[in-house]
Coordinates of C-alpha atoms and ligand atoms in Angstrom, one line a residue:
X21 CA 132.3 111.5 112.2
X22 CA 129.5 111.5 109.8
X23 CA 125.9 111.7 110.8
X24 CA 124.5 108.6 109.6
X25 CA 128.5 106.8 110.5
X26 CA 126.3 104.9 113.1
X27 CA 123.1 103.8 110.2
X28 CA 125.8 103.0 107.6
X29 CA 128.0 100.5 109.9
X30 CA 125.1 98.4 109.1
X31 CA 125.2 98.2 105.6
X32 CA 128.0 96.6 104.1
X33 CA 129.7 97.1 100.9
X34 CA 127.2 96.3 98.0
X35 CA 127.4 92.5 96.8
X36 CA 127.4 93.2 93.3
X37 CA 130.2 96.0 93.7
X38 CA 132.3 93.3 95.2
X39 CA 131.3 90.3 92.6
X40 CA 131.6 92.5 89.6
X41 CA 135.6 93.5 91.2
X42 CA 136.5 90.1 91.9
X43 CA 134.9 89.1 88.2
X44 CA 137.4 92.3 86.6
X45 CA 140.1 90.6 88.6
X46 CA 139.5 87.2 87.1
X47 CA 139.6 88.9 83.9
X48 CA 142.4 90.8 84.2
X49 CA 144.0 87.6 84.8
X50 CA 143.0 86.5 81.8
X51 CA 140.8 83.9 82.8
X52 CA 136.8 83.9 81.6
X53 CA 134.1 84.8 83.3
X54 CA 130.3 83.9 83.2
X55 CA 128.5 87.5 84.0
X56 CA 125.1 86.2 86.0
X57 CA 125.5 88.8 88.6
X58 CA 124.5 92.0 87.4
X59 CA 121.0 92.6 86.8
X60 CA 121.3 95.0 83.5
X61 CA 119.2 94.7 81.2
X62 CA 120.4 93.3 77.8
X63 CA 118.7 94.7 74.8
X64 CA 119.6 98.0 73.3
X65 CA 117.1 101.1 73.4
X66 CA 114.6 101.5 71.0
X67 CA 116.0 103.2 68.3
X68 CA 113.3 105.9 67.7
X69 CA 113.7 106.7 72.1
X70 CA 117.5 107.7 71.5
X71 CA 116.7 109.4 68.3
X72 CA 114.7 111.5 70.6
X73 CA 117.0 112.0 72.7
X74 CA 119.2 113.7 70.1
X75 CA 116.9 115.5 68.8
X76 CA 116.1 116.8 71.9
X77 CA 119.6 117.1 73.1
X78 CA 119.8 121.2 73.1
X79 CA 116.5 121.2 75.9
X80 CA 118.5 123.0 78.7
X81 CA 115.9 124.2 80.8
X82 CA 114.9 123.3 84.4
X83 CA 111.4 120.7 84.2
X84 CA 108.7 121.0 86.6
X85 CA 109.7 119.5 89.9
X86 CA 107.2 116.7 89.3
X87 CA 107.7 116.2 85.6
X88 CA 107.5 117.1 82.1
X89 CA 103.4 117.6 81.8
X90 CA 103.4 115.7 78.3
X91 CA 105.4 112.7 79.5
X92 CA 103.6 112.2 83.2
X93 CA 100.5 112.5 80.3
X94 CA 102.1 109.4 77.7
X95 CA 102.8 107.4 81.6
X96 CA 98.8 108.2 82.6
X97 CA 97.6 106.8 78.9
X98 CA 99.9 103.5 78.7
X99 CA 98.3 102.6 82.8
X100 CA 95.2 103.5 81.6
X101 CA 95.4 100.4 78.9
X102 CA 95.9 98.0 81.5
X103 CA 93.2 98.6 84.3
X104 CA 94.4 101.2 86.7
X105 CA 93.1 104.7 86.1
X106 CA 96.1 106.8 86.2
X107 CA 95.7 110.7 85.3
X108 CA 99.0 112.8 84.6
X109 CA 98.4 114.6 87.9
X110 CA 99.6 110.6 89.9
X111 CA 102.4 110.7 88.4
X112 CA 106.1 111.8 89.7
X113 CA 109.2 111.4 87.5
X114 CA 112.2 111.2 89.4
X115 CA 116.2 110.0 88.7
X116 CA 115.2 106.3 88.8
X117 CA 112.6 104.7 90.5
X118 CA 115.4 104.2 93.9
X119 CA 115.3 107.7 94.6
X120 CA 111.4 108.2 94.7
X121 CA 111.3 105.0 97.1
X122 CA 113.7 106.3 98.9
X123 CA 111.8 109.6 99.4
X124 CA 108.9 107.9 100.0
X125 CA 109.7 106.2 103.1
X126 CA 111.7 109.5 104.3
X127 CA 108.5 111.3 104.2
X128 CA 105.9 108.7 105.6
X129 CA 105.8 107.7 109.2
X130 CA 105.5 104.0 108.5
X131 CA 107.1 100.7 109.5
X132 CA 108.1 98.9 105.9
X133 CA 107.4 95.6 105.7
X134 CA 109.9 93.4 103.5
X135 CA 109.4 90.2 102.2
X136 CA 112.7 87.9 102.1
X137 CA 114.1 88.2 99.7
X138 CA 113.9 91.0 98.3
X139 CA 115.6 93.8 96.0
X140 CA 118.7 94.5 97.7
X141 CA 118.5 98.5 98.3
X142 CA 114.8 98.3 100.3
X143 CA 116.7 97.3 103.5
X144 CA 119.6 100.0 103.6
X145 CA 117.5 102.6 102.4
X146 CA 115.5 101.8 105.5
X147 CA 118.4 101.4 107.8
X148 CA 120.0 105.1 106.3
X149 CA 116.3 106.6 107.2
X150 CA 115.9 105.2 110.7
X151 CA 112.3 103.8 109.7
X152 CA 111.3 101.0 111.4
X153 CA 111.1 97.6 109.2
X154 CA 110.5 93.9 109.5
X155 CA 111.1 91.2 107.0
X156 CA 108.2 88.8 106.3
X157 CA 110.2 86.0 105.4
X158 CA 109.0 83.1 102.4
X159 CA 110.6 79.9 101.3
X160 CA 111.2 77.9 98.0
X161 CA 108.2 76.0 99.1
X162 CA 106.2 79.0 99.3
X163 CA 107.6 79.8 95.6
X164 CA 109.0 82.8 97.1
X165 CA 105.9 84.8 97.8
X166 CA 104.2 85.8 101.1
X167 CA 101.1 84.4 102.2
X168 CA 98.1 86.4 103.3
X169 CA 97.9 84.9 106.9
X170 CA 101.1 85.5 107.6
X171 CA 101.5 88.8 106.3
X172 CA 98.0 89.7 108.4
X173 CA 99.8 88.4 111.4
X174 CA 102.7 91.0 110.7
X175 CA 100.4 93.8 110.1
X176 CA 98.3 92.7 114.0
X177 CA 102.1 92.8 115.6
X178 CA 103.0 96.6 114.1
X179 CA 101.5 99.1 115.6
X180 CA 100.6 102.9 113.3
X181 CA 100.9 102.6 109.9
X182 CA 102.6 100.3 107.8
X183 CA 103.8 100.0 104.1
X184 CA 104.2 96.6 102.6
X185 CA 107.1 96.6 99.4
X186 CA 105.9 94.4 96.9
X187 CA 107.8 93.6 94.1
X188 CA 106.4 91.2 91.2
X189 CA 108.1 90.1 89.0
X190 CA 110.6 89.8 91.6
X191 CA 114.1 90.6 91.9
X192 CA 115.6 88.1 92.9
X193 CA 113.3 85.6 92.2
X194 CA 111.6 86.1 88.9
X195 CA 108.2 84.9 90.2
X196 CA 104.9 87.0 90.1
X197 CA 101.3 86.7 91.9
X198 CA 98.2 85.6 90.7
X199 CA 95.3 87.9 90.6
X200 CA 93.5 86.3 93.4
X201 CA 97.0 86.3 95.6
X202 CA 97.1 89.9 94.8
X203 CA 93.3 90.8 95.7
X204 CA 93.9 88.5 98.7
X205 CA 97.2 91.0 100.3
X206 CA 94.9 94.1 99.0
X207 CA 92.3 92.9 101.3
X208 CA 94.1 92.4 104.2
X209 CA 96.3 96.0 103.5
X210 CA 93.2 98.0 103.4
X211 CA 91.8 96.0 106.5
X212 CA 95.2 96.8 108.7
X213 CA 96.5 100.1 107.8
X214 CA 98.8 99.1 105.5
X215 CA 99.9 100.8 102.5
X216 CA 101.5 99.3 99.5
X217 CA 104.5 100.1 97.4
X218 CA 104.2 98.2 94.8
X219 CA 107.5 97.9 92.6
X220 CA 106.4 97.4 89.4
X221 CA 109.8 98.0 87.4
X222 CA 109.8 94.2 85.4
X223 CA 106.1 94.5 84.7
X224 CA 106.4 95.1 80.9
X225 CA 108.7 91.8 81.2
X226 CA 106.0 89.4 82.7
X227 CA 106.8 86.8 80.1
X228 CA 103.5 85.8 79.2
X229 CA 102.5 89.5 79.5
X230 CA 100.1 88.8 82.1
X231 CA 101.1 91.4 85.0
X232 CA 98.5 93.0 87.0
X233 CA 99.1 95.6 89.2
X234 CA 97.6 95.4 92.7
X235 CA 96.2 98.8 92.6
X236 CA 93.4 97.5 90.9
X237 CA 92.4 95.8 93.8
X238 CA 93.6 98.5 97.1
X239 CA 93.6 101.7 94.0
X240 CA 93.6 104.1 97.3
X241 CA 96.6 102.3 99.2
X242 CA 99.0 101.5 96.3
X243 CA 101.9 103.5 94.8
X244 CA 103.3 102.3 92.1
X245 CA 106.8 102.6 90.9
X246 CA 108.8 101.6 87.4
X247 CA 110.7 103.5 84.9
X248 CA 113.0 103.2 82.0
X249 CA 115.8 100.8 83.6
X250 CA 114.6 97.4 82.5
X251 CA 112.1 97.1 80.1
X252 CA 113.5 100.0 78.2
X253 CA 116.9 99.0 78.4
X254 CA 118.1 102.1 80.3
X255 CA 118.8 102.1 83.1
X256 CA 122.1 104.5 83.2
X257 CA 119.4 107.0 81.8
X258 CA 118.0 107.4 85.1
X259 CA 114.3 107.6 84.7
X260 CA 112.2 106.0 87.2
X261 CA 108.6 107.0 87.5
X262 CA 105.7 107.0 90.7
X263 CA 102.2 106.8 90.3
X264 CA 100.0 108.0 93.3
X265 CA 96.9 107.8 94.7
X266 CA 94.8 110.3 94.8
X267 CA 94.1 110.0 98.4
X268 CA 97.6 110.5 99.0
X269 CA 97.9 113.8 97.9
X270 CA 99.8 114.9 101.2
X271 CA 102.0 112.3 100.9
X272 CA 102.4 113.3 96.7
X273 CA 103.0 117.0 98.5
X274 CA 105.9 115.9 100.8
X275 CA 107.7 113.7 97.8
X276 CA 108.0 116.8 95.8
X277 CA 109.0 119.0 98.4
X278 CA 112.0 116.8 99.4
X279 CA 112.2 116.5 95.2
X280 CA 112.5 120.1 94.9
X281 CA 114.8 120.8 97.5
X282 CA 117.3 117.7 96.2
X283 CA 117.7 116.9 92.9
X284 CA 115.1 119.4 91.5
X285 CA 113.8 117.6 88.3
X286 CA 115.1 114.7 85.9
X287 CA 117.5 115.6 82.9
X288 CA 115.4 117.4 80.5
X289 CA 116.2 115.8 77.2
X290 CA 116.2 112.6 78.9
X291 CA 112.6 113.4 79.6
X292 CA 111.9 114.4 76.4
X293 CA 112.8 111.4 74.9
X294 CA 110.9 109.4 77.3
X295 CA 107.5 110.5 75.6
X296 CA 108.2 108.3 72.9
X297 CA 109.2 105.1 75.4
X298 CA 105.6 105.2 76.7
X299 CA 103.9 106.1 73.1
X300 CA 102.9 102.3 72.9
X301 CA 102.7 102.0 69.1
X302 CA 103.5 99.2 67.2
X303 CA 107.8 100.2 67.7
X304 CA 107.5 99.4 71.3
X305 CA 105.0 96.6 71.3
X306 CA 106.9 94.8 68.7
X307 CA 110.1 95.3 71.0
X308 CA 108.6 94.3 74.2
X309 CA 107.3 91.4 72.8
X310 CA 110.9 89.9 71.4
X311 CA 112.3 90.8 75.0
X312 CA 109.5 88.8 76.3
X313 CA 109.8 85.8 74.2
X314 CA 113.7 86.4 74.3
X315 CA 113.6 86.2 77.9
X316 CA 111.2 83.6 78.6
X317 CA 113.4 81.3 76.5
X318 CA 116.5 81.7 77.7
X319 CA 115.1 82.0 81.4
X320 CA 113.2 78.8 80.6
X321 CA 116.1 77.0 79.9
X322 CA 118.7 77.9 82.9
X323 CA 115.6 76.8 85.0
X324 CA 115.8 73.4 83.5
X325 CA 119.5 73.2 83.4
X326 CA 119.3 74.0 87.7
X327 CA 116.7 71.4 88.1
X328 CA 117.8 68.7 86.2
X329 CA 121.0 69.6 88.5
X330 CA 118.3 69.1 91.5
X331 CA 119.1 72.7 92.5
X332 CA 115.4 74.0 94.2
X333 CA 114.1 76.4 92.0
X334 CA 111.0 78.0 90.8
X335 CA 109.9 78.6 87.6
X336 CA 110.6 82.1 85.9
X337 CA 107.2 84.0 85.4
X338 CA 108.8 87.5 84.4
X339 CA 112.3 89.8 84.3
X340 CA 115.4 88.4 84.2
X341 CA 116.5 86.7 87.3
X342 CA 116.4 83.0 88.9
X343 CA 116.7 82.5 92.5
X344 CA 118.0 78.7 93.3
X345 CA 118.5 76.8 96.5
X346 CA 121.2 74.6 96.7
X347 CA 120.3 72.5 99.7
X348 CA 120.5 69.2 97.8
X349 CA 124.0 69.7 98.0
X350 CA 124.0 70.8 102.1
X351 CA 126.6 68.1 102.9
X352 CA 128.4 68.0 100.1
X353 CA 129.2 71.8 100.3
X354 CA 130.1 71.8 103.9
X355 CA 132.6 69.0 103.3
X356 CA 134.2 71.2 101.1
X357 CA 133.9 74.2 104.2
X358 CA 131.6 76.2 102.3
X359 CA 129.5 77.0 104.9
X360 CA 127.2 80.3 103.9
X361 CA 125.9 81.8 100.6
X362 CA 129.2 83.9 100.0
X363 CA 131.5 81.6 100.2
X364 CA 129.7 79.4 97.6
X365 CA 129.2 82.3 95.1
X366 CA 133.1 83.0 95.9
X367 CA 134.2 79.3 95.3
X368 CA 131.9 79.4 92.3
X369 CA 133.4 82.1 91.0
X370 CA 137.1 80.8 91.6
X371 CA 136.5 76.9 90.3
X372 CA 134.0 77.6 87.3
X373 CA 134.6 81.0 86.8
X374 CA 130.7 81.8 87.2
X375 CA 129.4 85.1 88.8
X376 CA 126.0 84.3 90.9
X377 CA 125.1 86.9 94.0
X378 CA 124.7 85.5 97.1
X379 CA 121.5 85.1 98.7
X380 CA 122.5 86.5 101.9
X381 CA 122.7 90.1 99.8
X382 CA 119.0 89.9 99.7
X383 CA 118.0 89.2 103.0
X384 CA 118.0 85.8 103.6
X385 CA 120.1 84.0 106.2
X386 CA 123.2 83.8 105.5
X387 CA 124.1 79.5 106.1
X388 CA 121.1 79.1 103.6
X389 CA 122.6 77.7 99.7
X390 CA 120.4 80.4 98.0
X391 CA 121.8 82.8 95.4
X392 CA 120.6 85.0 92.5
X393 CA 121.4 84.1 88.5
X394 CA 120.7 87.1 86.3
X395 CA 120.1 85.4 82.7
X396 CA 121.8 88.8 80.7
X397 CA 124.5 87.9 79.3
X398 CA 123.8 87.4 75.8
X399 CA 124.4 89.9 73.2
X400 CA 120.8 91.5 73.3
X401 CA 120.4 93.4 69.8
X402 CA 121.8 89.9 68.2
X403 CA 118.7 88.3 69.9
X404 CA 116.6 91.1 69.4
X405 CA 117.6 90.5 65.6
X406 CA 116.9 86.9 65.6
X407 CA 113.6 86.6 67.2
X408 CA 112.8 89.6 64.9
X409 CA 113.6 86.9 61.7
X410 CA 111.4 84.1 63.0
X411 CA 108.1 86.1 63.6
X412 CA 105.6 83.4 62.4
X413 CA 107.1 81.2 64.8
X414 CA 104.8 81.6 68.5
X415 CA 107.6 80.2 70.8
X416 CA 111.4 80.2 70.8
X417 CA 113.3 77.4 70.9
X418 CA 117.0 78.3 72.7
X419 CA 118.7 76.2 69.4
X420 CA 116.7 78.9 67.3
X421 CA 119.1 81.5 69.4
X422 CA 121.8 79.9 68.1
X423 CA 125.5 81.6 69.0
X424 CA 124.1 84.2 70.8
X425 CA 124.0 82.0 73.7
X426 CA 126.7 80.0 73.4
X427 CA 128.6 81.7 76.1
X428 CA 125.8 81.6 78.1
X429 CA 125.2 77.9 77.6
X430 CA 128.6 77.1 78.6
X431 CA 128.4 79.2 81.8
X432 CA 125.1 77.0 82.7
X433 CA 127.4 73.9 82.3
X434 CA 130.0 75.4 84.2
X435 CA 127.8 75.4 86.8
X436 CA 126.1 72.7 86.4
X437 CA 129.2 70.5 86.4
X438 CA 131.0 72.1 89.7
X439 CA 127.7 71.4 91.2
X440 CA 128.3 67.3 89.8
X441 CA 131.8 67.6 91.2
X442 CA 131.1 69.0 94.9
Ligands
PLP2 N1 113.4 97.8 92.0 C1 114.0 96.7 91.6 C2 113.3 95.4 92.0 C3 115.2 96.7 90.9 O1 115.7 95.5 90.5 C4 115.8 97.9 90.6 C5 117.1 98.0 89.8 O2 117.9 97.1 89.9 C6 115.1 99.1 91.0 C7 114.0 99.0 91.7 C8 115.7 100.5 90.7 O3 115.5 100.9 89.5 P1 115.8 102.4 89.0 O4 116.8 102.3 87.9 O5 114.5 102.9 88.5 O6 116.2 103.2 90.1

């Protein structure tokens, strides 16, 4: 009936829809429920960015179709601080950074290349486009990132051009790349017709604020994208940002065509507001670097809690996410006839009341034990408010966090004792 009816038979109905109903289900029954599926962030926004917001509430005019000239200028300033040379003109501001990728592969001829696993919209928005994409699958052994052999092998087999998504640090895995791995996939991108979209979005959340962006190495091959959703806390505001090359121009041409001709520019006091997100003064940097600490902590410690539980799992380098393997407990599971990923996030969920996504919702094979744990659900101003009190201190300790992750604490014991009990 529909146009794409045949595209979308392919994509099913999103995982974390379906966990966060069968979680309000378990609630509504009145039994509890251990939130590590949705990947929101949990801190508030900074106060001074919604203060702008209010004080630029009454801004009812149409924006350019690219972007608000001051804010694409505050974007260009805080890249330039950290080694790519970005000027206002690179950058596109769009309704989150999902439309803009979306866009992006509607207007370029390319094949994507995906690494497994990987965010879980790259694949459908590929599938809803027709492009042609491959998966460059990785393993716990290869901590979750690609090699560059074997993604110069994928690059030999695809004819035309390609586009490699990158995403460090990773949803779903929390891991990053070093500099050399990153100059290493440059070379071999610029060497095989191979773009880069490199998705950026958790960068300000590398926990030891180390990220580098891999269009320091390929700056004529990479787009960057990131936005407002995670570091900032705001992700329902819809901001997502795209920084281009400025050998891409063409391609910049054809992204705000199609932007001009859909959704035509991003909220205007929304935009507004944003200036002040990517003033890095002292406001944000202190922010950023509780979140950091915050997260690194708390992350830290649900790492240790799976691998003392001998659940396979790599240490978090940035974000908010863990991705373990749970084929330790191979037999043990399928004596129980849990046989794929959702069926042990669905018995999870009904024994111990926790909420994990399935691995299988981003892109791995579905018999493999792999599933994603989003470390949110704290209370994030109360953690914001208690790293704030203990500034001479360089590390947290999760006992300095005190209640504000007891709930999360007894969710990682949940989980950790229905994994004793398989
Ligand atoms: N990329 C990754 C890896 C994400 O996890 C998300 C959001 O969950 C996005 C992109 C989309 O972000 P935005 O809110 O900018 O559309």
């Amino acid at each position: 009936m529909t146009k794409i009816a045949h595209q979308l038979r392919n994509i099913g109905k999103s995982p974390t829809l379906q966990i966060n109903e069968a979680s309000l289900k378990r609630e509504e029954e009145g039994k509890s429920v251990y939130k590590f599926g949705f990947g929101q962030s949990p801190f508030p926004i900074p106060d001074k960015v919604v203060s702008e917001l209010k004080n630029y509430a009454h801004e009812k005019s149409y924006l350019p179709v690219e972007g608000l000239h001051k804010l694409r200028e505050a974007i260009a300033n805080s890249y330039n601080n950290e080694d790519v040379s970005v000027s206002p003109d690179n950058v596109l501001i769009g309704p989150g950074s999902k439309e803009l990728m979306f866009i992006l592969q509607m207007v370029l001829d390319c094949t994507a290349i995906i690494p497994s696993p990987s965010w879980v919209s790259y694949e459908p928005q590929s599938i809803i486009l027709k492009q042609n994409y491959s998966f460059l699958d990785t393993s716990y052994n290869s901590s979750w990132k690609i090699s560059p052999a074997q993604l110069e092998k994928k690059c030999r087999e695809r004819k035309g051009l390609k586009l490699l998504i990158l995403n460090y640090p990773s949803n779903p895995t929390g891991i990053s790349y070093s500099s050399s791995e990153l100059e290493a996939i440059a070379n071999i991108c610029r060497k095989n017709n191979t773009l880069i979209l490199s998705d950026e979005i958790y960068s300000r959340l590398h926990h030891k604020n180390n990220h580098k962006s891999i269009s320091k190495y390929f700056p004529e091959g990479t787009i960057i994208t990131s936005g407002l959703s995670k570091w900032c806390g705001a992700g329902g505001w819809r901001l997502g940002i795209m920084i281009m090359p400025n050998n891409l121009k063409s391609v910049q041409n054809s992204i705000t065509k199609v932007s001009s001709e859909t959704f035509s520019c991003v909220s205007s006091p929304i935009q507004y507001a944003a200036i002040a997100a990517y003033h890095n003064d002292d406001i944000i940097n202190d922010y950023l670097l509780h979140s950091r600490r915050i997260l690194s902590c708390i992350g830290n410690y649900c790492y240790q809690a799976l691998s003392n539980a001998e659940a396979r799992v790599c240490e978090p380098e940035g974000g908010f996410y863990l991705f373990p393997d749970f084929s330790n407990y191979n037999d043990n599971l399928k004596s129980k006839n849990i046989n794929n990923s959702e069926q042990l996030c669905k018995k999870l969920l009904k024994d111990a009341g926790v909420a994990l996504l399935p691995g299988s919702a981003f892109g791995r094979p579905s018999n493999e034990f792999t599933a994603r744990l989003a470390y949110v659900n704290f209370n994030g101003s109360e953690a914001l408010r208690v790293s704030k009190g203990l500034v001479d201190k360089d590390q947290l300790n999760i006992d300095d966090l005190g209640d504000v992750v007891a709930p999360l604490k007894s969710g990682m014991s949940s989980l950790v004792n229905w994994l004793k009990l398989i």
